[in-house]
Structures are given as C-alpha cells and as structure tokens.
XYZ file of N, CA and C in Angstrom:
627
model
N 8.439 -20.397 30.630
C 7.655 -20.947 30.095
C 7.385 -22.528 30.202
N 6.221 -23.054 30.195
C 6.132 -24.657 29.923
C 5.648 -24.678 28.913
N 6.103 -25.937 27.851
C 5.319 -26.627 26.585
C 5.374 -27.910 26.739
N 4.336 -28.488 26.254
C 3.958 -30.168 26.605
C 4.175 -30.454 25.188
N 5.219 -31.619 25.388
C 5.956 -31.957 23.908
C 4.977 -32.761 22.916
N 5.312 -33.023 21.926
C 4.862 -34.208 21.185
C 4.717 -35.279 22.064
N 5.663 -35.882 22.601
C 5.920 -37.266 22.779
C 5.160 -37.388 24.480
N 4.621 -36.256 24.448
C 4.065 -36.202 25.867
C 5.028 -36.019 27.246
N 6.348 -35.601 26.905
C 6.999 -35.399 27.840
C 7.441 -33.712 27.916
N 7.276 -33.428 29.250
C 7.475 -32.075 29.386
C 8.357 -31.191 29.204
N 8.867 -30.364 28.105
C 10.180 -29.643 27.859
C 9.902 -28.243 27.997
N 10.999 -27.692 28.802
C 10.975 -25.985 28.771
C 11.813 -25.740 28.177
N 10.837 -24.317 27.168
C 11.975 -23.661 26.417
C 11.688 -22.437 27.052
N 12.515 -21.293 26.262
C 12.384 -20.092 26.246
C 12.083 -19.792 24.747
N 10.817 -18.677 25.167
C 10.827 -18.086 23.308
C 11.180 -16.773 23.075
N 11.494 -16.523 22.178
C 11.900 -15.001 21.853
C 10.965 -14.387 20.973
N 10.079 -13.418 21.742
C 9.014 -12.443 20.332
C 9.545 -12.198 19.857
N 9.345 -12.664 18.540
C 10.282 -11.397 17.047
C 9.158 -10.137 16.993
N 9.587 -9.028 16.919
C 8.651 -7.675 16.771
C 9.067 -7.299 15.105
N 7.927 -7.117 14.538
C 8.612 -6.647 13.255
C 7.988 -5.566 12.643
N 8.745 -4.308 12.508
C 8.142 -3.086 12.593
C 7.449 -2.696 10.923
N 6.398 -2.345 11.024
C 5.090 -2.217 10.021
C 4.788 -0.522 10.212
N 5.260 0.472 9.738
C 4.706 1.701 9.595
C 4.300 2.347 10.612
N 5.303 1.803 11.714
C 5.442 2.364 13.240
C 4.496 1.801 14.025
N 3.986 0.403 13.197
C 3.348 -0.817 14.317
C 4.166 -1.891 14.512
N 4.124 -2.660 15.410
C 4.673 -3.494 15.826
C 3.575 -5.137 15.885
N 3.633 -5.863 14.565
C 3.006 -6.850 14.448
C 3.308 -8.267 15.160
N 2.847 -9.211 16.084
C 3.190 -10.553 15.939
C 2.590 -11.345 15.282
N 3.438 -12.139 14.663
C 3.228 -12.928 13.831
C 3.810 -14.512 14.063
N 2.895 -15.372 14.020
C 2.775 -16.521 14.218
C 4.293 -17.559 13.852
N 4.761 -17.715 14.994
C 6.206 -18.588 14.804
C 6.326 -20.026 15.120
N 7.106 -20.984 14.777
C 6.794 -22.424 15.217
C 8.178 -22.737 15.289
N 8.498 -23.170 16.632
C 9.715 -23.563 17.274
C 10.068 -25.229 17.843
N 10.561 -25.783 16.327
C 11.161 -27.213 16.454
C 9.898 -28.216 17.274
N 8.390 -28.073 16.312
C 7.001 -28.937 16.801
C 6.681 -28.488 17.792
N 6.735 -27.011 18.387
C 6.076 -26.677 19.475
C 5.406 -25.111 18.603
N 4.270 -25.337 19.052
C 3.776 -23.689 18.532
C 3.182 -22.847 19.542
N 3.373 -21.482 18.812
C 3.340 -20.635 19.733
C 2.311 -19.777 19.135
N 1.631 -19.350 19.293
C 0.286 -19.178 18.710
C 0.156 -17.320 18.914
N 0.905 -16.477 17.646
C 0.849 -15.324 18.014
C -0.478 -14.196 17.845
N -0.316 -13.160 18.210
C -1.643 -12.404 18.126
C -2.111 -11.920 16.927
N -3.625 -11.990 16.671
C -4.063 -12.008 15.119
C -4.369 -10.500 15.696
N -4.406 -9.644 14.217
C -4.689 -8.586 13.693
C -6.193 -8.086 14.068
N -6.804 -7.244 14.416
C -8.069 -6.799 14.299
C -8.161 -5.536 13.989
N -8.894 -4.952 12.791
C -8.758 -3.353 12.347
C -10.392 -3.067 13.621
N -9.784 -2.064 14.385
C -11.063 -1.623 15.150
C -11.448 -0.403 14.785
N -12.611 -0.303 14.452
C -12.932 0.696 13.797
C -14.356 1.588 14.828
N -13.364 2.770 15.164
C -14.319 3.728 16.470
C -13.792 5.513 16.267
N -14.785 5.553 16.583
C -14.338 7.720 15.919
C -13.944 8.115 17.170
N -13.353 9.144 17.537
C -12.742 9.874 18.277
C -13.650 10.458 19.197
N -13.728 9.898 20.522
C -14.274 9.694 21.724
C -14.679 11.412 22.131
N -16.250 11.268 22.726
C -16.672 12.977 23.130
C -16.972 12.935 24.604
N -16.295 12.049 25.352
C -15.847 12.144 26.976
C -15.455 10.598 27.369
N -15.177 10.935 29.006
C -14.368 10.118 29.470
C -15.209 8.586 29.401
N -16.606 8.745 29.749
C -17.538 7.763 29.416
C -16.972 6.702 28.100
N -17.195 7.278 26.741
C -17.011 6.521 26.054
C -15.110 6.104 25.853
N -14.867 7.155 26.300
C -13.241 6.779 25.796
C -13.115 5.228 26.969
N -13.663 5.151 28.160
C -13.528 4.191 29.139
C -14.488 2.876 28.286
N -15.296 2.923 28.069
C -15.704 1.656 26.888
C -14.743 1.435 25.507
N -14.623 2.317 25.032
C -13.123 1.974 24.149
C -12.402 1.284 24.737
N -11.677 1.746 25.853
C -10.692 0.990 25.972
C -10.961 -0.659 26.400
N -12.265 -0.581 27.219
C -12.702 -1.561 27.419
C -12.808 -2.490 26.851
N -12.962 -2.735 25.559
C -12.924 -3.214 24.035
C -11.857 -3.761 24.276
N -10.797 -2.090 23.891
C -9.627 -2.933 23.218
C -9.138 -4.240 24.766
N -9.058 -3.606 25.814
C -8.338 -5.062 26.798
C -9.223 -6.237 26.593
N -10.200 -6.090 26.147
C -11.229 -7.859 25.788
C -10.695 -7.998 24.859
N -10.105 -7.658 24.015
C -10.041 -8.256 22.594
C -8.730 -8.659 22.881
N -7.609 -8.041 23.810
C -6.051 -8.487 24.118
C -6.309 -9.440 25.036
N -7.201 -9.326 25.980
C -7.172 -11.064 26.609
C -7.576 -12.340 25.656
N -8.031 -12.066 24.601
C -8.606 -13.046 23.555
C -7.177 -13.488 22.359
N -6.282 -12.650 22.969
C -4.959 -12.556 21.734
C -5.368 -11.805 20.733
N -6.255 -11.153 20.459
C -6.275 -10.262 19.680
C -5.952 -8.586 19.965
N -4.912 -8.273 18.931
C -4.196 -7.074 18.812
C -4.879 -5.793 18.017
N -5.846 -5.065 18.675
C -6.678 -4.063 17.892
C -5.650 -2.715 17.284
N -6.234 -2.152 16.424
C -5.450 -1.623 15.424
C -6.551 -0.329 15.025
N -6.049 1.354 15.135
C -7.005 1.996 14.906
C -6.341 2.862 14.441
N -6.423 3.508 13.252
C -6.210 4.862 12.474
C -6.417 6.205 13.120
N -5.233 6.535 13.953
C -4.668 7.939 14.898
C -4.945 7.554 16.128
N -5.460 5.932 17.083
C -5.432 5.748 18.239
C -3.963 4.785 18.110
N -3.704 3.485 17.487
C -2.973 2.704 17.884
C -2.084 2.403 16.501
N -2.028 3.612 15.125
C -1.624 3.445 14.204
C -1.411 4.629 13.820
N -0.355 4.966 13.232
C -0.296 6.656 12.706
C 0.862 6.376 11.140
N 0.134 7.219 10.239
C 0.316 7.359 9.343
C 0.421 8.396 8.749
N 1.542 8.758 7.166
C 1.507 10.099 6.787
C 0.108 9.999 5.566
N -0.203 8.930 5.193
C -1.003 8.609 4.239
C -2.234 9.587 4.510
N -3.142 9.829 3.165
C -4.451 10.015 3.280
C -5.105 9.002 4.163
N -6.111 9.238 4.755
C -7.130 8.549 6.135
C -7.613 7.206 5.244
N -8.080 7.378 3.787
C -8.719 5.980 3.370
C -7.374 5.262 3.022
N -6.692 5.577 2.367
C -5.471 4.786 2.123
C -4.703 4.217 2.898
N -4.654 4.845 4.134
C -4.335 4.489 5.649
C -4.869 3.324 5.826
N -6.341 3.626 5.926
C -7.319 2.677 6.593
C -7.089 1.411 5.597
N -7.409 1.243 4.187
C -7.314 -0.040 3.553
C -5.827 -0.594 3.519
N -5.100 0.526 3.993
C -3.425 -0.165 4.281
C -3.292 -1.018 5.423
N -4.115 -0.511 6.701
C -3.776 -0.927 7.493
C -4.752 -2.454 7.626
N -5.613 -2.207 7.256
C -6.817 -3.156 7.033
C -6.318 -4.557 6.474
N -5.258 -4.158 5.466
C -5.120 -5.546 4.370
C -4.026 -6.459 5.534
N -3.790 -5.637 7.014
C -2.484 -6.717 7.294
C -3.352 -7.221 8.878
N -5.212 -6.898 8.586
C -5.461 -7.130 9.858
C -6.354 -8.715 9.454
N -7.165 -9.615 10.214
C -7.621 -10.904 10.288
C -9.247 -10.859 10.527
N -9.408 -9.609 10.758
C -10.992 -9.267 10.938
C -11.139 -7.651 11.093
N -12.179 -7.641 11.549
C -12.851 -6.253 11.936
C -13.840 -5.816 13.301
N -13.574 -4.737 14.048
C -14.421 -4.796 14.929
C -14.961 -3.254 15.255
N -16.363 -3.209 14.971
C -16.892 -2.067 15.027
C -17.241 -1.588 16.281
N -16.978 -0.389 16.744
C -17.794 0.585 18.182
C -18.568 1.941 17.402
N -19.570 1.863 17.654
C -20.527 2.592 16.838
C -21.026 3.308 17.892
N -20.627 4.162 18.623
C -20.810 5.249 19.773
C -21.500 6.166 19.201
N -22.048 7.149 19.738
C -22.748 8.404 19.466
C -21.720 9.532 19.134
N -21.896 9.747 17.695
C -21.712 11.243 17.092
C -22.114 12.785 17.243
N -23.312 12.087 16.663
C -24.706 13.623 16.619
C -25.866 12.801 17.605
N -26.083 14.087 18.268
C -27.138 13.895 18.849
C -28.504 14.961 18.424
N -29.331 14.914 17.953
C -30.369 16.047 18.173
C -31.547 15.654 18.592
N -32.314 16.859 19.347
C -33.843 16.172 20.018
C -34.712 15.939 19.338
N -34.651 16.754 17.876
C -36.271 16.480 17.905
C -35.403 16.653 15.971
N -36.403 16.066 15.086
C -35.902 16.068 13.756
C -36.958 15.430 12.772
N -37.067 15.602 11.553
C -37.679 14.469 10.565
C -37.121 14.181 9.395
N -37.379 12.781 9.029
C -37.000 12.147 8.150
C -37.673 12.028 7.022
N -37.454 12.233 5.518
C -38.088 12.357 4.624
C -39.293 13.457 4.739
N -38.734 14.872 4.789
C -39.346 15.620 5.345
C -39.973 16.576 4.179
N -41.354 16.527 3.732
C -42.208 16.824 3.326
C -42.847 15.681 2.306
N -42.069 14.466 2.524
C -42.542 13.390 1.591
C -44.144 12.628 1.930
N -44.503 11.934 1.577
C -45.576 11.248 2.284
C -45.305 9.805 2.805
N -43.819 10.101 3.184
C -43.596 8.842 4.763
C -42.661 9.887 5.425
N -42.683 10.998 5.909
C -42.774 11.444 6.616
C -42.825 11.306 7.600
N -41.584 11.278 8.755
C -41.474 10.850 9.704
C -40.799 11.355 10.671
N -41.674 11.938 12.011
C -40.955 12.576 13.007
C -39.810 12.319 14.352
N -38.629 12.589 14.207
C -37.895 11.907 15.030
C -37.610 12.403 16.666
N -37.201 11.759 17.413
C -36.828 12.489 18.311
C -35.399 11.742 19.637
N -34.844 12.719 19.961
C -34.177 12.040 21.062
C -33.309 10.751 20.249
N -32.478 11.619 18.908
C -31.509 10.254 17.650
C -30.361 10.817 18.164
N -29.513 9.880 18.139
C -28.240 9.419 18.085
C -27.701 8.990 17.004
N -26.518 9.070 16.090
C -25.581 9.161 15.070
C -24.366 8.895 15.555
N -24.146 7.426 14.929
C -22.470 7.098 14.560
C -21.978 7.866 13.674
N -20.208 7.924 13.767
C -19.538 8.499 12.890
C -20.077 7.820 11.650
N -20.134 8.478 10.528
C -20.045 7.755 9.070
C -18.847 7.000 8.826
N -17.502 7.048 9.248
C -16.749 6.112 9.179
C -16.558 4.686 10.187
N -17.492 4.156 10.590
C -17.930 2.967 10.827
C -18.636 2.385 9.780
N -19.266 3.111 8.950
C -19.934 2.566 7.718
C -19.252 1.986 6.800
N -17.794 3.358 6.680
C -17.502 2.874 5.539
C -16.315 2.009 6.010
N -16.034 1.737 7.284
C -14.586 0.871 7.340
C -15.737 -0.789 7.560
N -16.612 -0.549 8.089
C -17.665 -2.251 7.780
C -17.699 -2.396 6.326
N -17.539 -1.726 5.653
C -18.117 -1.938 4.253
C -16.493 -2.383 3.407
N -15.575 -1.546 3.723
C -14.638 -2.335 3.242
C -13.865 -3.280 4.080
N -14.246 -3.499 4.877
C -13.724 -4.847 5.540
C -15.205 -6.411 5.243
N -15.955 -5.927 5.039
C -16.804 -6.928 4.487
C -16.390 -7.434 2.941
N -16.245 -6.088 2.095
C -16.171 -6.175 0.939
C -14.443 -7.346 0.798
N -13.815 -7.380 1.790
C -12.484 -7.883 1.997
C -12.938 -9.452 2.588
N -14.349 -9.231 2.815
C -14.822 -10.864 3.205
C -13.892 -11.221 4.640
N -13.531 -10.292 5.067
C -13.153 -10.540 6.693
C -14.229 -10.368 7.609
N -13.991 -11.325 8.575
C -15.111 -11.808 9.695
C -15.188 -10.514 10.381
N -16.606 -10.088 10.546
C -16.910 -8.490 11.092
C -18.111 -8.903 12.566
N -17.416 -8.255 13.094
C -18.158 -8.322 14.646
C -18.349 -6.225 15.098
N -19.992 -5.958 14.716
C -20.650 -4.523 15.101
C -20.965 -4.613 16.644
N -20.267 -3.026 17.060
C -21.178 -3.406 18.934
C -21.505 -1.966 18.380
N -23.214 -2.146 18.772
C -23.498 -0.513 18.819
C -24.200 -0.022 20.077
N -24.029 1.262 20.294
C -24.255 1.869 22.035
C -25.939 2.007 21.703
N -26.614 1.415 22.640
C -28.200 1.095 22.692
C -28.699 2.570 22.524
N -28.158 3.644 22.490
C -29.145 5.145 22.148
C -28.501 5.384 20.445
N -27.687 4.513 20.171
C -27.293 5.226 18.811
C -28.166 4.308 17.522
N -28.845 4.901 16.583
C -29.643 4.669 15.641
C -28.998 3.693 14.619
N -29.701 2.356 14.266
C -29.164 1.585 13.863
C -29.742 1.423 12.548
N -28.980 1.844 11.516
C -28.363 1.543 10.348
C -27.739 1.075 9.230
N -27.870 1.200 7.652
C -26.998 0.457 6.849
C -26.457 -0.814 7.637
N -24.991 -0.499 7.512
C -24.047 -1.607 8.094
C -24.247 -2.300 9.716
N -24.922 -1.086 10.473
C -25.120 -1.060 12.052
C -26.398 -1.862 12.322
N -27.184 -2.167 10.954
C -28.470 -3.660 11.543
C -28.089 -4.225 11.278
N -28.510 -5.367 12.250
C -28.579 -6.900 12.441
C -29.454 -7.040 10.920
N -29.237 -8.835 11.502
C -30.247 -8.931 9.940
C -28.948 -9.330 8.623
N -28.018 -9.263 8.734
C -26.987 -9.492 7.490
C -26.273 -10.152 8.275
N -24.907 -10.912 7.182
C -24.022 -12.060 7.519
C -22.988 -11.682 8.617
N -23.552 -11.051 9.008
C -21.771 -10.311 10.168
C -23.016 -10.548 11.994
N -21.927 -10.232 12.967
C -22.722 -9.960 14.276
C -22.968 -8.739 14.314
N -23.986 -8.734 14.680
C -24.330 -6.882 15.638
C -24.641 -7.081 17.208
N -23.846 -6.649 17.836
C -24.088 -6.566 19.143
C -25.113 -5.094 19.617
N -25.805 -5.076 20.470
C -26.229 -3.959 20.679
C -26.039 -3.737 22.074
N -25.389 -2.631 22.624
C -25.069 -2.828 24.325
C -25.255 -1.569 24.848
N -25.798 -1.343 26.064
C -25.352 -0.212 27.266
C -23.586 -0.313 26.869
N -22.804 1.032 26.689
C -21.492 0.948 26.872
C -20.984 1.132 27.286
N -20.916 0.316 28.265
C -20.097 -0.216 29.791
C -19.178 -1.591 29.836
N -18.028 -1.364 30.579
C -17.210 -2.695 30.626
C -17.980 -3.765 31.161
N -19.110 -3.910 31.301
C -19.881 -4.830 32.059
C -20.725 -6.173 30.777
N -20.769 -5.124 30.029
C -21.388 -5.852 28.872
C -20.859 -6.909 27.797
N -19.346 -6.490 28.136
C -18.421 -7.345 27.367
C -18.229 -8.375 28.209
N -18.780 -9.216 29.022
C -18.793 -10.002 29.667
C -19.972 -11.007 29.754
N -21.225 -10.390 29.191
C -22.089 -11.525 28.699
C -22.086 -12.633 28.459
N -22.631 -13.682 28.411
C -22.611 -15.007 27.668
C -22.816 -14.348 26.139
N -23.788 -13.988 26.042
C -24.143 -13.246 24.354
C -22.795 -12.733 23.650
N -22.239 -12.195 24.542
C -21.271 -11.005 23.976
C -19.857 -12.710 24.160
N -19.712 -13.599 24.950
C -18.360 -14.288 24.679
C -18.670 -14.902 23.729
N -19.654 -15.810 23.537
C -19.931 -16.617 22.434
C -19.810 -16.302 21.385
N -20.218 -14.787 20.929
C -19.741 -14.274 19.360
C -18.660 -13.371 19.387
N -17.738 -13.268 20.217
C -16.228 -13.138 20.557
C -15.919 -14.224 19.858
N -16.085 -15.642 20.484
C -15.661 -16.467 20.640
C -15.315 -16.987 18.969
N -16.770 -17.051 18.481
C -17.178 -17.279 17.232
C -16.183 -16.480 15.807
N -15.906 -15.177 16.178
C -15.204 -14.366 15.556
C -13.907 -14.820 15.136
N -13.501 -14.898 16.407
C -12.266 -15.435 16.999
C -11.681 -16.598 16.071
N -12.666 -17.224 15.827
C -12.443 -18.700 15.157
C -12.524 -18.581 13.564
N -13.181 -17.778 13.446
C -13.051 -17.477 11.829
C -11.999 -16.490 11.871
N -11.609 -16.033 12.372
C -10.449 -15.226 12.265
C -9.040 -16.092 11.866
N -8.820 -17.172 12.980
C -7.941 -18.213 12.764
C -8.209 -18.987 11.864
N -9.278 -19.322 10.962
C -9.521 -20.457 10.057
C -8.821 -19.305 8.809
N -9.295 -18.061 8.520
C -8.950 -17.371 7.651
C -7.938 -17.076 7.568
N -6.767 -16.963 8.516
C -5.226 -17.101 8.787
C -4.636 -18.173 8.140
N -5.316 -19.604 8.953
C -4.994 -20.627 8.260
C -4.681 -20.576 6.923
N -6.010 -20.294 6.224
C -5.881 -20.642 4.779
C -5.330 -19.727 4.437
N -5.205 -18.836 4.500
C -4.147 -17.526 3.739
C -2.569 -18.117 3.764
N -2.295 -18.780 5.152
C -0.680 -19.377 4.935
C -0.953 -20.237 4.331
N -2.152 -21.159 4.310
C -1.651 -22.043 3.018
C -1.769 -22.102 1.412
N -2.680 -20.918 1.071
C -2.073 -20.615 0.189
C -1.222 -19.683 -0.199
N -0.660 -19.035 0.310
C 0.805 -18.315 0.254
C 1.999 -19.089 -0.171
C-alpha cells in the first residue's frame, strides 16, 4: 500500500488494521502513523426491518454494499449486530457508536382498501396502501435527538408520513427499491453530503474529547 509523505517523497508502509471488539461487533477506528493518515470506516446505524422477500433483501444488500464502498460501515440490530439487551436499549447503545443513520423504509403492511379518520368529517378512503415498520420512525427519532446526520430512503410504494416525509432538515430519497436507484446523480450527491457531515461531526467529537 503506497502513501504520499508530506515532503512529497513516496513512502511505502505496511498498515496494521486494529480490530476493536465491541459487543460482538468489530469497529474500525481512525489511526495515525507518523504523519501518514489512514482514514478508518465510519459506523452508520442502518434502520431496516426484517425483509419479506428476495427483492427486499437484494435491495438492502445493495444499500449495505453502496455504503461500504463509501467507507461507511452499516450496523443493524439483529442483522449485523447482536445483543442480549432489550431491543430499545440495544438500539440506543449501538447508535451511540455511530456517526450517522440511514433509514430504509420498505413495505411491511399492505391493504388494498381502507379508511383514514373513519367516521369523521375528514374521512378519507385509501387504496393500495403500503406502510413501513414503525421501528423506522422510532430509530429515526432517536437519531435526530442525537443530532446525527440522517438519510431516509423510502420505497416508492410506501406511504410517507411522520419522519419519512420530506421537507424537514434531513434527506429523504423516494426510490424504486432496486440497486440501480443507488447510483443516480441525486443519490450520489446526497450520500456524499451525508458522508461529509459524518466526518465533520466525528472530527468535532474527537476535538472535544
């Protein structure tokens, strides 16, 4: 592995990656070696429910690989991180090790027809409605309360409400849940912005420590 030294000369060094064991999860950290900087992976909390089919699983894996390609390590309770603690406590502990959050809102519930505000003056009839897991809302709220950069990816068929709605001070991407959606110019730009926010936040936290 080659690195360019500050004096302009090319030096060849062999970096040793240190793995730190944290509740069954290896976490990469930033290390410095005599003026050479090796940027370690940034942990991001990945909020996603259990998948219903192979198409959803393929999309989640595509998001995970896209994040890893940007130097971001996705961590999900029950998927890549396991704990004996109660779910909410385990989530908060895991989130405290992360520099940002990515929410993947996929269809959990579907009903062909229904009624909103049933019996009221604002009664509204619904058809072909898909709703994501409520854990997306819970985990997004926990992330926002910690002032973590937040990126929300919502499948096109899913109803946007609460923290899944656009118009607030976080990014909401409404996409077709396919891997091709993760390489658009818009998604690339938003992901780059979120990554920069993560790095700035991490640098501030390190300075304050």
